[in-house]
Each structure stands twice: as C-alpha cells, then as structure tokens.
Amino acid sequence: MSFPDAARPFDRRRFLQTSAAAAGAIAFGATARPARAAATGASLDALLRSEKMSIGMIGCGGISRANMWAAKPYLNVAAVCDVDAARAREASQQFSKGKAPVHNDYRAILDDPKIDLVHVATPDHWHAKPTIEAMLAGKDVYCEKPLTLTVDEGKLIRRVQQETGRVVQVGTQQRSTGPLFVQAVALVAAGRLGRIRKIQCAIGGAPSSASIPVAEVPAEFDWDRWLGPAPFADYRFLAAPEPKGNQKKAGRPKTNGHYEFRWWYEYSGGKLTDWGAHHVDIAGWALEANGLSPDIASIDGTAEHPVSFVDGVAQQKDRYNTATNFLFTAKTVDGVEIVIRNDTDNGVLIEGDKGRIFVNRKRLVGAPVEALKDDPLSPEAISSVYRDMPLLTHPAEKGKGRGPSDRTGHWANFLYSVRERALPISDVHSHMRALNICHLAGISARLGREINWDAKTERIVGDDVADSMLSRPYRSGYEIEMG
C-alpha cells in the first residue's frame, strides 16, 4: 500500500494566518505563561462550553471514547477515523448522532479546513506519524500517551512542534489531578521534602499468554492499515475462556490487535511505557519542580519476559513478548535514583532529605501532607506548578458512568492552551524527557544489560546494538516524510 502524499510540506502562509507568532511562544525550552486568567473553575468550564471547537478523532477505541465523553461538553466531533469500520460508525453515532463523516484514512481529517483539533488515540506505533502530519497541516493535537514508540520519533515530534508552534497535549491526565498529583508536585516545589534523593515508580506487571494462533481478520477490520509502520505480521486471536464459578464475564481475548497491542514490542513498550508514561512523567515533573534535571546518565536492572531475546529481538512470534516483571534503577545527571518496578503498590514514592510522600490516583499521604493541616500551601504554590493556568478539577475518575473526571480537567487545560497559544501542562518536551527513561528501560530489558545515556546528544554510549534500538524502520508506504 502506498501513500505518496502522506506527509505534506509545512505551509507557513496558512500557519501564520491561523495562529500568528505562536511558534516563538511555544518553542522548546520556552516558559510561556499566559497572564493569570480570570477564568477558573466553573467560569473556565462555562467559557469552554460557550465556544466549542471542532475536533477529528483518529482512533475510536476505548481510551479515545473515554476522552471524548470527558471533553464532549467543549467540542464538536466533526469527523472520525478508524481502521475498524464498526468502531468508527459507533463513535460517530455516540458523539455526533451519526453526523460526523466516517473515514478509514486519517488524512481526510487533516485535509478538512473546518476541523480545528485532532485527537490521536491509536496504538502506540501509530502515534508519531499522524501527530506530526497534523501539526504540519496546521492543527493542534491531543495525543494519547505514550507519545512515541521510539526515542528518535520524540526528537522529530519536538522539532516539528518548534517549527510549527502547534499546541500538543499528551494524554498524561495525572498532571491535571489537582488534589493529588498537582498538590504532590507543589509540595516538592515549596521545599517541603527538601532535596529529592530518590523516586520510586510502581507501575504493576504485564500479562503473558500461551501461543495465540493465526486467525481470520474480522470483517471491516483493515489489518494491513492497522499494522501501518510496523513490520507485516499475521493477525492472531485466541478467544477468552468461558467464565467459571463466580466470574460474571469472560476476560479479554488474546490478540495482537486492538487493546492487547500493548503487550507486543512491535507496537508498544509494554507496561514500561504504558503506565511508565504516567508515573515516570510525575517523577520528571517533581524533579524539575525541585530544581533538578530529569535527564539520566544510566539505567540498569532486571526483567522477566515470556519469550527469549537475541540482540533485543524476540525469538517467538506467537505470544505476548513484553516484560512481565522488572526492577530498574536510573541514575540522573544530578545523582537522583529513579526506580521503576512492578512489585509494590501502584503509585509514586518521592523521597527527600526532609520527608517523603506517596501519591497515586486514590491518595496522597506522608508527613509533609499531614503538616498541611497547620501550614497549608498558598494558592500561588499550586498555581506556579500548573504554569499559572486555570486548574479545572473533579473527583478522581472511578469509571462510573460518563460524569466529570480528571480527563475533563486535562482537556480543559489543552483547550485553554490552544486559545492562549501556551504550552499545555503535558507538553511534548517535558513528556519526552521522562518517556525516554521508559524507552531506555525497555532497551535494557530486551538486551539484559546496563545502558549508558548521553542526555545532551540523546544517544546511547558505548553500545552500538542498543543505540540502533533508538529508532525502528518504517514499512514501505508508511514512512514519515517531512516534504
């Protein structure tokens, strides 16, 4: 399959007409902060509801629809795209009563001048290409985490963002969880923990599988386009066993498509990038708030896989292959340890020389938290870590219905940043500094050895095989071409 016009050159005239001078404000390293907005809380919610922008959905799976239910009050869904035609039709019906055109090729959304924004919620190996091409088409982007499949894709995304000035929010919604993660980072920024010495990120393990047989591709599922940039592979599917005993329903089927893609290195980084993209991101945010660098010098540890590897390549093609259990320690350029593990309670433990705190999606605890009763943080302390932008918070998402959630707050931050032409709270530059740690952990896991990293050149030092794993070749017809 050939896409001769897949990547279009950047149209600077069109860009200047739609968002004049934005590039200078959002360039890498910028500290762009809008003036303190009058709109906060309910007034921000009302503002976003009153001036809806149009969005195109690229990918219509479960995460995409969860995001759209959260952001629906603020947006008009103008078009949907999915290689699974049934999913696309369902999304169009859910979010536009069937009015939004349904596409199999996402470029139709990029070509539509009526669409302001693009939501990329595809499998990980399909994140970079549509995100880059959307920016080049003059559209702002909300892309699900992890932003990239490789380190080198992140370099390209950051460069294109600099050149175009487009606003790109990464879907690490924990950065918009006011009572928990935002307050945790504010405690760090206020010096309540002292200098950070160690951060532990517990992200849980990943599943394994038995052999998954080659199967017939479901009707209306364009498997070749789903694979896209990844190497060609047979579609595999193993039905879930019937529920037994007190089970109310069967588990997920085993497959190398749809949700289960995340357990295959061909399309994802496994749990290391799936949940690591959330918690290691919080670790990086906390370090920056502490005046320290999140850049690492080395990473080493242990990992268990359900298959064997030779030079980083899985030797079996018929089952899940990402790490099931792992324990890695990264050492930052400032001497801080970042631990990534699967064997303790999911969450982030931040340890400083004055105290420590633990935070996850349900609780924030520790002596510095208890001290807030007598010495609360100022509103400015919270605002400063959130870039002086309105923080729209809701009770943490618990999967109940379609009510307000932390996703809603994260989308509000994105839309506010689009209006103000400001860096969103989860911008591509800070995200990639943290995500690179996860990518390097994955390379160390597959090779079974320590990785030494030069943060300035963003290359692996002294290991040519490991360094070659910073990028992956794209299948013919699916390359990213800058034009």
Short mmCIF file of C-alpha atoms in Angstrom, two decimals:
data_model
loop_
_atom_site.label_atom_id
_atom_site.label_comp_id
_atom_site.label_asym_id
_atom_site.label_seq_id
_atom_site.Cartn_x
_atom_site.Cartn_y
_atom_site.Cartn_z
CA MET A 1 0.00 0.00 0.00
CA SER A 2 1.49 3.36 -1.00
CA PHE A 3 0.79 6.78 0.44
CA PRO A 4 2.65 9.11 -1.97
CA ASP A 5 1.22 12.26 -0.38
CA ALA A 6 1.23 11.10 3.23
CA ALA A 7 3.48 13.89 4.51
CA ARG A 8 2.91 17.37 3.20
CA PRO A 9 5.36 20.28 3.45
CA PHE A 10 4.63 22.81 6.16
CA ASP A 11 2.51 25.64 4.77
CA ARG A 12 3.84 28.70 6.59
CA ARG A 13 1.36 31.09 4.98
CA ARG A 14 -1.56 29.02 6.19
CA PHE A 15 0.02 28.70 9.62
CA LEU A 16 0.62 32.44 10.00
CA GLN A 17 -2.97 33.13 9.04
CA THR A 18 -4.34 30.75 11.66
CA SER A 19 -2.02 31.30 14.61
CA ALA A 20 0.26 34.28 14.15
CA ALA A 21 3.54 34.30 16.05
CA ALA A 22 2.65 31.18 18.04
CA ALA A 23 5.92 29.42 17.28
CA GLY A 24 8.03 31.81 19.31
CA ALA A 25 5.84 31.37 22.37
CA ILE A 26 5.79 27.59 22.34
CA ALA A 27 9.32 26.75 21.23
CA PHE A 28 11.29 24.12 23.11
CA GLY A 29 12.54 25.43 26.41
CA ALA A 30 10.10 28.34 26.47
CA THR A 31 8.48 29.27 29.75
CA ALA A 32 5.43 30.72 28.07
CA ARG A 33 2.85 31.57 30.69
CA PRO A 34 -0.33 33.43 29.93
CA ALA A 35 -1.27 36.24 32.25
CA ARG A 36 -3.23 34.90 35.22
CA ALA A 37 -6.63 34.22 33.75
CA ALA A 38 -9.84 35.44 35.32
CA ALA A 39 -11.44 32.17 34.25
CA THR A 40 -11.04 29.50 36.93
CA GLY A 41 -13.11 26.51 37.89
CA ALA A 42 -16.74 26.93 36.90
CA SER A 43 -16.08 30.04 34.81
CA LEU A 44 -13.48 28.19 32.73
CA ASP A 45 -15.94 25.36 32.25
CA ALA A 46 -18.58 27.85 31.10
CA LEU A 47 -16.14 29.56 28.71
CA LEU A 48 -15.14 26.32 27.04
CA ARG A 49 -18.76 25.24 26.71
CA SER A 50 -19.72 28.52 25.07
CA GLU A 51 -17.09 28.49 22.33
CA LYS A 52 -16.78 24.93 21.10
CA MET A 53 -14.07 23.94 18.67
CA SER A 54 -14.31 21.15 16.09
CA ILE A 55 -12.24 18.00 16.50
CA GLY A 56 -11.46 14.94 14.42
CA MET A 57 -10.96 11.57 16.11
CA ILE A 58 -8.12 9.41 14.81
CA GLY A 59 -8.68 6.11 16.55
CA CYS A 60 -12.03 5.25 18.14
CA GLY A 61 -11.20 2.61 20.76
CA GLY A 62 -11.95 2.63 24.48
CA ILE A 63 -9.45 5.31 25.54
CA SER A 64 -10.49 7.57 22.68
CA ARG A 65 -14.14 7.32 23.63
CA ALA A 66 -13.39 7.85 27.34
CA ASN A 67 -11.60 11.04 26.37
CA MET A 68 -14.41 12.20 24.14
CA TRP A 69 -17.05 11.61 26.82
CA ALA A 70 -14.91 13.70 29.18
CA ALA A 71 -14.36 16.51 26.66
CA LYS A 72 -17.68 16.33 24.82
CA PRO A 73 -19.17 19.43 26.54
CA TYR A 74 -16.40 21.52 24.99
CA LEU A 75 -16.13 20.05 21.50
CA ASN A 76 -17.96 19.31 18.29
CA VAL A 77 -16.88 15.96 16.87
CA ALA A 78 -16.64 16.77 13.17
CA ALA A 79 -15.16 13.54 11.78
CA VAL A 80 -13.98 10.12 12.96
CA CYS A 81 -11.40 7.70 11.61
CA ASP A 82 -10.63 4.12 12.49
CA VAL A 83 -9.36 1.10 10.57
CA ASP A 84 -12.13 -0.86 12.29
CA ALA A 85 -15.21 0.43 10.45
CA ALA A 86 -17.61 -0.78 13.14
CA ARG A 87 -15.78 1.23 15.80
CA ALA A 88 -15.77 4.32 13.62
CA ARG A 89 -19.51 4.14 12.97
CA GLU A 90 -20.20 3.63 16.66
CA ALA A 91 -18.10 6.68 17.58
CA SER A 92 -19.87 8.83 15.01
CA GLN A 93 -23.21 7.79 16.43
CA GLN A 94 -22.15 8.33 20.05
CA PHE A 95 -20.61 11.75 19.63
CA SER A 96 -22.44 13.32 16.70
CA LYS A 97 -25.63 11.27 16.32
CA GLY A 98 -24.17 9.89 13.11
CA LYS A 99 -23.48 13.28 11.52
CA ALA A 100 -19.67 13.09 11.66
CA PRO A 101 -18.24 11.56 8.47
CA VAL A 102 -16.55 8.18 8.95
CA HIS A 103 -13.10 7.65 7.43
CA ASN A 104 -10.63 4.80 7.08
CA ASP A 105 -7.75 7.14 6.17
CA TYR A 106 -6.87 9.81 8.76
CA ARG A 107 -5.55 12.18 6.10
CA ALA A 108 -9.14 13.08 5.25
CA ILE A 109 -9.36 14.68 8.70
CA LEU A 110 -6.10 16.57 8.21
CA ASP A 111 -7.37 17.92 4.88
CA ASP A 112 -10.63 19.25 6.33
CA PRO A 113 -10.28 23.03 6.95
CA LYS A 114 -13.33 23.02 9.25
CA ILE A 115 -11.54 20.85 11.81
CA ASP A 116 -9.51 22.80 14.38
CA LEU A 117 -8.12 19.97 16.51
CA VAL A 118 -7.09 16.35 16.17
CA HIS A 119 -7.28 13.62 18.79
CA VAL A 120 -4.79 10.80 18.17
CA ALA A 121 -5.73 7.68 20.16
CA THR A 122 -4.29 4.90 18.04
CA PRO A 123 -1.97 2.07 19.11
CA ASP A 124 1.44 3.41 20.10
CA HIS A 125 3.19 2.60 16.82
CA TRP A 126 0.70 4.90 15.07
CA HIS A 127 1.15 7.93 17.37
CA ALA A 128 4.05 9.79 15.77
CA LYS A 129 3.04 9.84 12.11
CA PRO A 130 -0.47 11.37 12.39
CA THR A 131 0.66 13.72 15.18
CA ILE A 132 3.48 15.12 13.04
CA GLU A 133 1.33 15.37 9.93
CA ALA A 134 -1.47 17.07 11.87
CA MET A 135 0.96 19.74 13.06
CA LEU A 136 2.22 20.23 9.52
CA ALA A 137 -1.40 20.59 8.40
CA GLY A 138 -1.85 23.46 10.87
CA LYS A 139 -3.86 21.62 13.52
CA ASP A 140 -3.39 21.38 17.29
CA VAL A 141 -3.21 17.87 18.72
CA TYR A 142 -4.18 15.91 21.81
CA CYS A 143 -2.23 12.64 21.56
CA GLU A 144 -2.61 9.75 23.93
CA LYS A 145 0.39 8.52 25.89
CA PRO A 146 2.99 7.29 25.30
CA LEU A 147 3.68 9.90 22.65
CA THR A 148 6.11 7.73 20.71
CA LEU A 149 7.26 4.18 20.08
CA THR A 150 10.92 5.21 19.97
CA VAL A 151 13.32 7.85 21.24
CA ASP A 152 14.03 9.17 17.74
CA GLU A 153 10.33 9.72 17.00
CA GLY A 154 10.30 12.04 20.00
CA LYS A 155 13.15 14.09 18.57
CA LEU A 156 11.20 14.58 15.36
CA ILE A 157 7.94 15.47 17.10
CA ARG A 158 9.71 18.07 19.24
CA ARG A 159 11.38 19.61 16.20
CA VAL A 160 8.13 19.85 14.25
CA GLN A 161 6.37 21.37 17.26
CA GLN A 162 9.08 24.01 17.48
CA GLU A 163 8.87 24.82 13.79
CA THR A 164 5.09 24.98 13.60
CA GLY A 165 4.20 26.33 17.04
CA ARG A 166 1.25 23.96 17.28
CA VAL A 167 -0.13 23.10 20.71
CA VAL A 168 0.29 19.40 21.52
CA GLN A 169 -1.05 17.95 24.77
CA VAL A 170 -0.03 14.43 25.77
CA GLY A 171 -2.75 12.37 27.48
CA THR A 172 -0.97 12.02 30.82
CA GLN A 173 -4.01 13.30 32.68
CA GLN A 174 -2.41 12.82 36.10
CA ARG A 175 -0.81 16.23 35.55
CA SER A 176 -4.29 17.74 35.85
CA THR A 177 -5.29 15.91 39.03
CA GLY A 178 -5.35 18.86 41.43
CA PRO A 179 -5.93 17.27 44.85
CA LEU A 180 -3.37 14.52 44.25
CA PHE A 181 -0.56 14.79 41.72
CA VAL A 182 -0.59 18.59 41.29
CA GLN A 183 -0.53 19.06 45.06
CA ALA A 184 2.25 16.47 45.39
CA VAL A 185 4.45 18.37 42.95
CA ALA A 186 3.53 21.65 44.63
CA LEU A 187 4.78 20.21 47.93
CA VAL A 188 8.07 19.38 46.24
CA ALA A 189 8.30 22.84 44.66
CA ALA A 190 7.64 24.50 48.02
CA GLY A 191 10.60 22.68 49.54
CA ARG A 192 8.50 20.61 51.95
CA LEU A 193 10.50 17.46 51.11
CA GLY A 194 13.90 19.15 50.81
CA ARG A 195 16.22 17.97 48.06
CA ILE A 196 14.89 14.91 46.27
CA ARG A 197 17.12 11.86 46.67
CA LYS A 198 15.04 9.02 45.23
CA ILE A 199 11.75 8.47 43.40
CA GLN A 200 10.13 5.07 43.05
CA CYS A 201 7.56 4.47 40.31
CA ALA A 202 5.49 1.32 40.85
CA ILE A 203 3.57 0.53 37.67
CA GLY A 204 2.48 -3.10 38.01
CA GLY A 205 3.41 -6.08 35.89
CA ALA A 206 2.20 -7.18 32.48
CA PRO A 207 0.38 -10.37 31.42
CA SER A 208 1.77 -13.30 29.49
CA SER A 209 -0.03 -15.60 27.10
CA ALA A 210 0.05 -19.06 25.65
CA SER A 211 0.52 -19.47 21.92
CA ILE A 212 -2.01 -17.33 20.03
CA PRO A 213 -2.96 -18.87 16.67
CA VAL A 214 -3.15 -17.10 13.34
CA ALA A 215 -6.78 -16.21 12.68
CA GLU A 216 -9.00 -14.77 10.00
CA VAL A 217 -9.11 -10.98 10.10
CA PRO A 218 -12.55 -9.77 11.27
CA ALA A 219 -14.86 -8.26 8.70
CA GLU A 220 -14.47 -4.48 8.31
CA PHE A 221 -11.08 -4.53 10.07
CA ASP A 222 -8.27 -3.23 7.81
CA TRP A 223 -5.43 -5.21 9.34
CA ASP A 224 -2.80 -4.03 6.87
CA ARG A 225 -3.52 -0.39 7.67
CA TRP A 226 -3.67 -1.20 11.41
CA LEU A 227 -0.10 -2.54 11.13
CA GLY A 228 0.86 0.60 9.25
CA PRO A 229 4.51 1.48 10.00
CA ALA A 230 5.14 -1.82 11.82
CA PRO A 231 6.51 -4.90 10.02
CA PHE A 232 3.93 -7.12 8.39
CA ALA A 233 2.60 -9.82 10.73
CA ASP A 234 -0.26 -12.29 10.69
CA TYR A 235 -3.35 -11.40 12.67
CA ARG A 236 -3.65 -13.56 15.77
CA PHE A 237 -6.62 -14.21 18.02
CA LEU A 238 -7.45 -16.54 20.90
CA ALA A 239 -10.93 -16.29 22.42
CA ALA A 240 -11.22 -15.76 26.15
CA PRO A 241 -12.29 -18.85 28.13
CA GLU A 242 -15.86 -19.04 29.30
CA PRO A 243 -16.41 -17.57 32.80
CA LYS A 244 -16.25 -20.04 35.65
CA GLY A 245 -17.52 -20.10 39.22
CA ASN A 246 -18.32 -16.59 40.45
CA GLN A 247 -16.97 -14.88 37.35
CA LYS A 248 -19.58 -12.60 35.79
CA LYS A 249 -17.94 -12.36 32.39
CA ALA A 250 -15.04 -13.70 30.40
CA GLY A 251 -11.71 -11.91 30.34
CA ARG A 252 -10.18 -10.24 27.33
CA PRO A 253 -9.37 -12.36 24.30
CA LYS A 254 -5.68 -12.74 23.45
CA THR A 255 -4.68 -10.99 20.25
CA ASN A 256 -2.01 -8.81 18.66
CA GLY A 257 -4.54 -6.13 17.74
CA HIS A 258 -6.79 -3.60 19.46
CA TYR A 259 -6.24 -3.28 23.24
CA GLU A 260 -3.77 -6.17 23.51
CA PHE A 261 -1.26 -4.49 21.18
CA ARG A 262 0.45 -3.10 24.30
CA TRP A 263 1.91 -6.50 25.19
CA TRP A 264 3.92 -6.72 21.96
CA TYR A 265 7.18 -4.81 21.49
CA GLU A 266 6.37 -4.49 17.80
CA TYR A 267 3.64 -1.97 18.64
CA SER A 268 4.38 -0.78 22.18
CA GLY A 269 6.86 -0.77 25.06
CA GLY A 270 4.68 -2.89 27.32
CA LYS A 271 3.97 -1.79 30.88
CA LEU A 272 7.21 0.21 30.93
CA THR A 273 5.74 2.77 28.55
CA ASP A 274 2.02 2.11 29.16
CA TRP A 275 2.00 3.00 32.88
CA GLY A 276 5.56 4.25 32.95
CA ALA A 277 4.42 7.12 30.75
CA HIS A 278 2.21 8.22 33.67
CA HIS A 279 4.32 7.68 36.78
CA VAL A 280 7.80 8.36 35.39
CA ASP A 281 6.31 11.56 33.99
CA ILE A 282 5.30 12.57 37.52
CA ALA A 283 8.85 11.77 38.68
CA GLY A 284 10.28 14.05 36.00
CA TRP A 285 7.81 16.80 36.86
CA ALA A 286 8.74 16.57 40.55
CA LEU A 287 12.47 16.74 39.80
CA GLU A 288 12.04 19.86 37.70
CA ALA A 289 9.93 21.40 40.47
CA ASN A 290 12.83 20.63 42.82
CA GLY A 291 15.29 22.45 40.57
CA LEU A 292 16.82 19.17 39.37
CA SER A 293 17.16 17.60 35.96
CA PRO A 294 15.09 14.55 34.96
CA ASP A 295 17.79 13.57 32.45
CA ILE A 296 19.51 10.30 33.27
CA ALA A 297 23.08 9.10 32.82
CA SER A 298 22.44 5.36 33.09
CA ILE A 299 19.81 2.70 33.70
CA ASP A 300 20.20 -0.91 34.75
CA GLY A 301 18.12 -3.65 36.28
CA THR A 302 16.38 -6.95 35.71
CA ALA A 303 13.37 -8.03 33.69
CA GLU A 304 11.45 -11.23 33.04
CA HIS A 305 9.94 -11.92 29.63
CA PRO A 306 7.61 -14.69 28.44
CA VAL A 307 9.90 -15.28 25.42
CA SER A 308 13.65 -15.32 24.82
CA PHE A 309 15.56 -12.49 23.13
CA VAL A 310 18.70 -12.36 20.98
CA ASP A 311 20.24 -8.91 20.50
CA GLY A 312 16.95 -7.38 21.62
CA VAL A 313 14.78 -9.35 19.17
CA ALA A 314 12.01 -11.67 20.42
CA GLN A 315 12.56 -15.24 19.25
CA GLN A 316 8.89 -16.29 19.32
CA LYS A 317 6.22 -14.55 17.29
CA ASP A 318 3.07 -16.27 18.58
CA ARG A 319 2.63 -14.80 22.09
CA TYR A 320 2.95 -11.66 24.18
CA ASN A 321 6.58 -10.65 24.48
CA THR A 322 6.88 -7.54 26.71
CA ALA A 323 8.38 -7.66 30.21
CA THR A 324 6.08 -9.17 32.84
CA ASN A 325 8.19 -8.36 35.93
CA PHE A 326 11.00 -5.83 36.26
CA LEU A 327 13.10 -3.70 38.58
CA PHE A 328 15.17 -0.88 37.08
CA THR A 329 17.17 1.94 38.61
CA ALA A 330 18.01 5.01 36.56
CA LYS A 331 20.57 7.49 37.85
CA THR A 332 20.01 11.10 36.87
CA VAL A 333 22.75 13.56 35.98
CA ASP A 334 22.15 15.12 39.42
CA GLY A 335 22.60 11.83 41.27
CA VAL A 336 18.93 11.09 41.98
CA GLU A 337 17.71 7.50 41.66
CA ILE A 338 14.52 6.82 39.68
CA VAL A 339 13.30 3.27 40.33
CA ILE A 340 10.77 1.61 38.01
CA ARG A 341 9.24 -1.54 39.47
CA ASN A 342 6.23 -3.81 39.30
CA ASP A 343 6.19 -5.38 42.77
CA THR A 344 4.75 -2.73 45.11
CA ASP A 345 1.56 -0.65 45.33
CA ASN A 346 0.89 1.30 42.14
CA GLY A 347 1.99 4.88 42.67
CA VAL A 348 4.91 7.28 43.07
CA LEU A 349 7.04 7.45 46.23
CA ILE A 350 9.08 10.67 46.40
CA GLU A 351 11.83 10.73 48.99
CA GLY A 352 13.71 13.88 50.05
CA ASP A 353 16.10 14.75 52.84
CA LYS A 354 13.24 16.37 54.82
CA GLY A 355 10.50 13.81 54.27
CA ARG A 356 8.67 11.65 51.75
CA ILE A 357 5.24 11.37 50.18
CA PHE A 358 3.35 8.68 48.28
CA VAL A 359 0.81 9.57 45.62
CA ASN A 360 -1.41 7.59 43.27
CA ARG A 361 -4.87 8.05 41.77
CA LYS A 362 -6.59 7.43 45.09
CA ARG A 363 -4.49 9.04 47.80
CA LEU A 364 -1.68 11.43 48.74
CA VAL A 365 -0.03 10.54 52.07
CA GLY A 366 3.08 11.25 54.11
CA ALA A 367 4.25 13.51 56.93
CA PRO A 368 4.55 16.59 54.64
CA VAL A 369 0.90 16.05 53.70
CA GLU A 370 -0.16 15.83 57.35
CA ALA A 371 1.72 19.08 58.02
CA LEU A 372 -0.60 20.89 55.62
CA LYS A 373 -3.22 20.98 58.37
CA ASP A 374 -1.13 23.56 60.24
CA ASP A 375 0.83 25.05 57.33
CA PRO A 376 -1.19 24.87 54.09
CA LEU A 377 0.23 25.61 50.69
CA SER A 378 -0.65 29.01 49.27
CA PRO A 379 -2.85 29.18 46.16
CA GLU A 380 0.18 30.59 44.36
CA ALA A 381 2.17 27.46 45.18
CA ILE A 382 -0.40 25.32 43.39
CA SER A 383 -0.74 27.78 40.52
CA SER A 384 3.00 28.00 39.92
CA VAL A 385 3.44 24.29 39.19
CA TYR A 386 0.41 24.46 36.87
CA ARG A 387 2.01 27.27 34.84
CA ASP A 388 -0.39 29.88 36.23
CA MET A 389 -3.23 28.43 34.18
CA PRO A 390 -6.76 27.66 35.40
CA LEU A 391 -6.97 24.24 37.01
CA LEU A 392 -10.31 22.56 36.46
CA THR A 393 -10.52 19.66 38.90
CA HIS A 394 -13.04 16.92 39.54
CA PRO A 395 -13.06 13.90 41.83
CA ALA A 396 -10.63 11.27 40.56
CA GLU A 397 -12.08 9.15 37.80
CA LYS A 398 -13.53 5.89 39.10
CA GLY A 399 -15.04 4.51 35.93
CA LYS A 400 -18.60 5.33 36.94
CA GLY A 401 -20.72 6.48 34.05
CA ARG A 402 -19.84 9.49 31.94
CA GLY A 403 -19.62 12.19 34.58
CA PRO A 404 -16.81 14.72 35.06
CA SER A 405 -13.33 13.28 35.59
CA ASP A 406 -9.66 14.20 35.68
CA ARG A 407 -9.69 13.67 31.93
CA THR A 408 -12.08 16.61 31.69
CA GLY A 409 -9.59 18.82 33.53
CA HIS A 410 -6.76 17.74 31.26
CA TRP A 411 -8.81 18.53 28.18
CA ALA A 412 -9.75 21.89 29.66
CA ASN A 413 -6.04 22.64 30.04
CA PHE A 414 -5.43 21.66 26.42
CA LEU A 415 -8.25 23.82 25.09
CA TYR A 416 -7.23 26.76 27.26
CA SER A 417 -3.66 26.39 25.94
CA VAL A 418 -4.95 26.36 22.37
CA ARG A 419 -6.83 29.61 22.98
CA GLU A 420 -3.88 31.28 24.72
CA ARG A 421 -1.21 29.75 22.42
CA ALA A 422 0.61 28.50 25.53
CA LEU A 423 2.49 25.35 26.49
CA PRO A 424 -0.03 22.87 27.90
CA ILE A 425 0.73 21.19 31.20
CA SER A 426 1.84 17.98 29.45
CA ASP A 427 3.86 19.35 26.54
CA VAL A 428 5.90 17.17 24.19
CA HIS A 429 9.26 18.38 25.51
CA SER A 430 8.81 17.55 29.19
CA HIS A 431 6.97 14.36 28.25
CA MET A 432 9.79 13.03 26.09
CA ARG A 433 12.45 13.67 28.75
CA ALA A 434 10.52 11.30 31.03
CA LEU A 435 9.38 8.89 28.33
CA ASN A 436 12.95 8.43 27.13
CA ILE A 437 13.69 6.87 30.52
CA CYS A 438 10.92 4.34 29.85
CA HIS A 439 12.22 3.65 26.34
CA LEU A 440 15.74 3.12 27.68
CA ALA A 441 14.40 0.77 30.34
CA GLY A 442 12.77 -1.25 27.56
CA ILE A 443 16.03 -1.43 25.63
CA SER A 444 17.88 -2.53 28.77
CA ALA A 445 15.18 -5.14 29.40
CA ARG A 446 15.47 -6.67 25.94
CA LEU A 447 19.28 -6.69 25.92
CA GLY A 448 19.73 -7.64 29.56
CA ARG A 449 22.43 -5.09 30.30
CA GLU A 450 23.12 -1.58 31.58
CA ILE A 451 22.51 1.36 29.28
CA ASN A 452 24.66 4.49 29.46
CA TRP A 453 22.99 7.63 28.12
CA ASP A 454 24.29 10.98 26.90
CA ALA A 455 21.37 13.33 27.56
CA LYS A 456 22.92 16.15 25.50
CA THR A 457 23.24 14.17 22.28
CA GLU A 458 20.39 11.80 23.15
CA ARG A 459 22.44 8.79 22.16
CA ILE A 460 23.41 5.57 23.94
CA VAL A 461 27.10 5.48 24.78
CA GLY A 462 29.40 2.53 24.08
CA ASP A 463 26.78 0.08 22.82
CA ASP A 464 26.07 0.12 19.09
CA VAL A 465 23.34 -2.52 19.29
CA ALA A 466 21.47 -0.61 21.99
CA ASP A 467 21.95 2.69 20.15
CA SER A 468 20.42 1.18 17.00
CA MET A 469 17.26 0.50 19.01
CA LEU A 470 16.53 4.22 19.44
CA SER A 471 14.70 4.06 16.12
CA ARG A 472 12.86 1.49 14.03
CA PRO A 473 12.47 1.22 10.26
CA TYR A 474 9.01 2.02 8.89
CA ARG A 475 7.25 -0.30 6.50
CA SER A 476 7.29 0.94 2.93
CA GLY A 477 4.47 3.39 2.26
CA TYR A 478 4.15 4.41 5.90
CA GLU A 479 7.28 6.49 6.39
CA ILE A 480 7.20 9.94 7.98
CA GLU A 481 8.26 12.33 5.22
CA MET A 482 8.79 15.97 6.06
CA GLY A 483 8.36 17.18 2.47
#
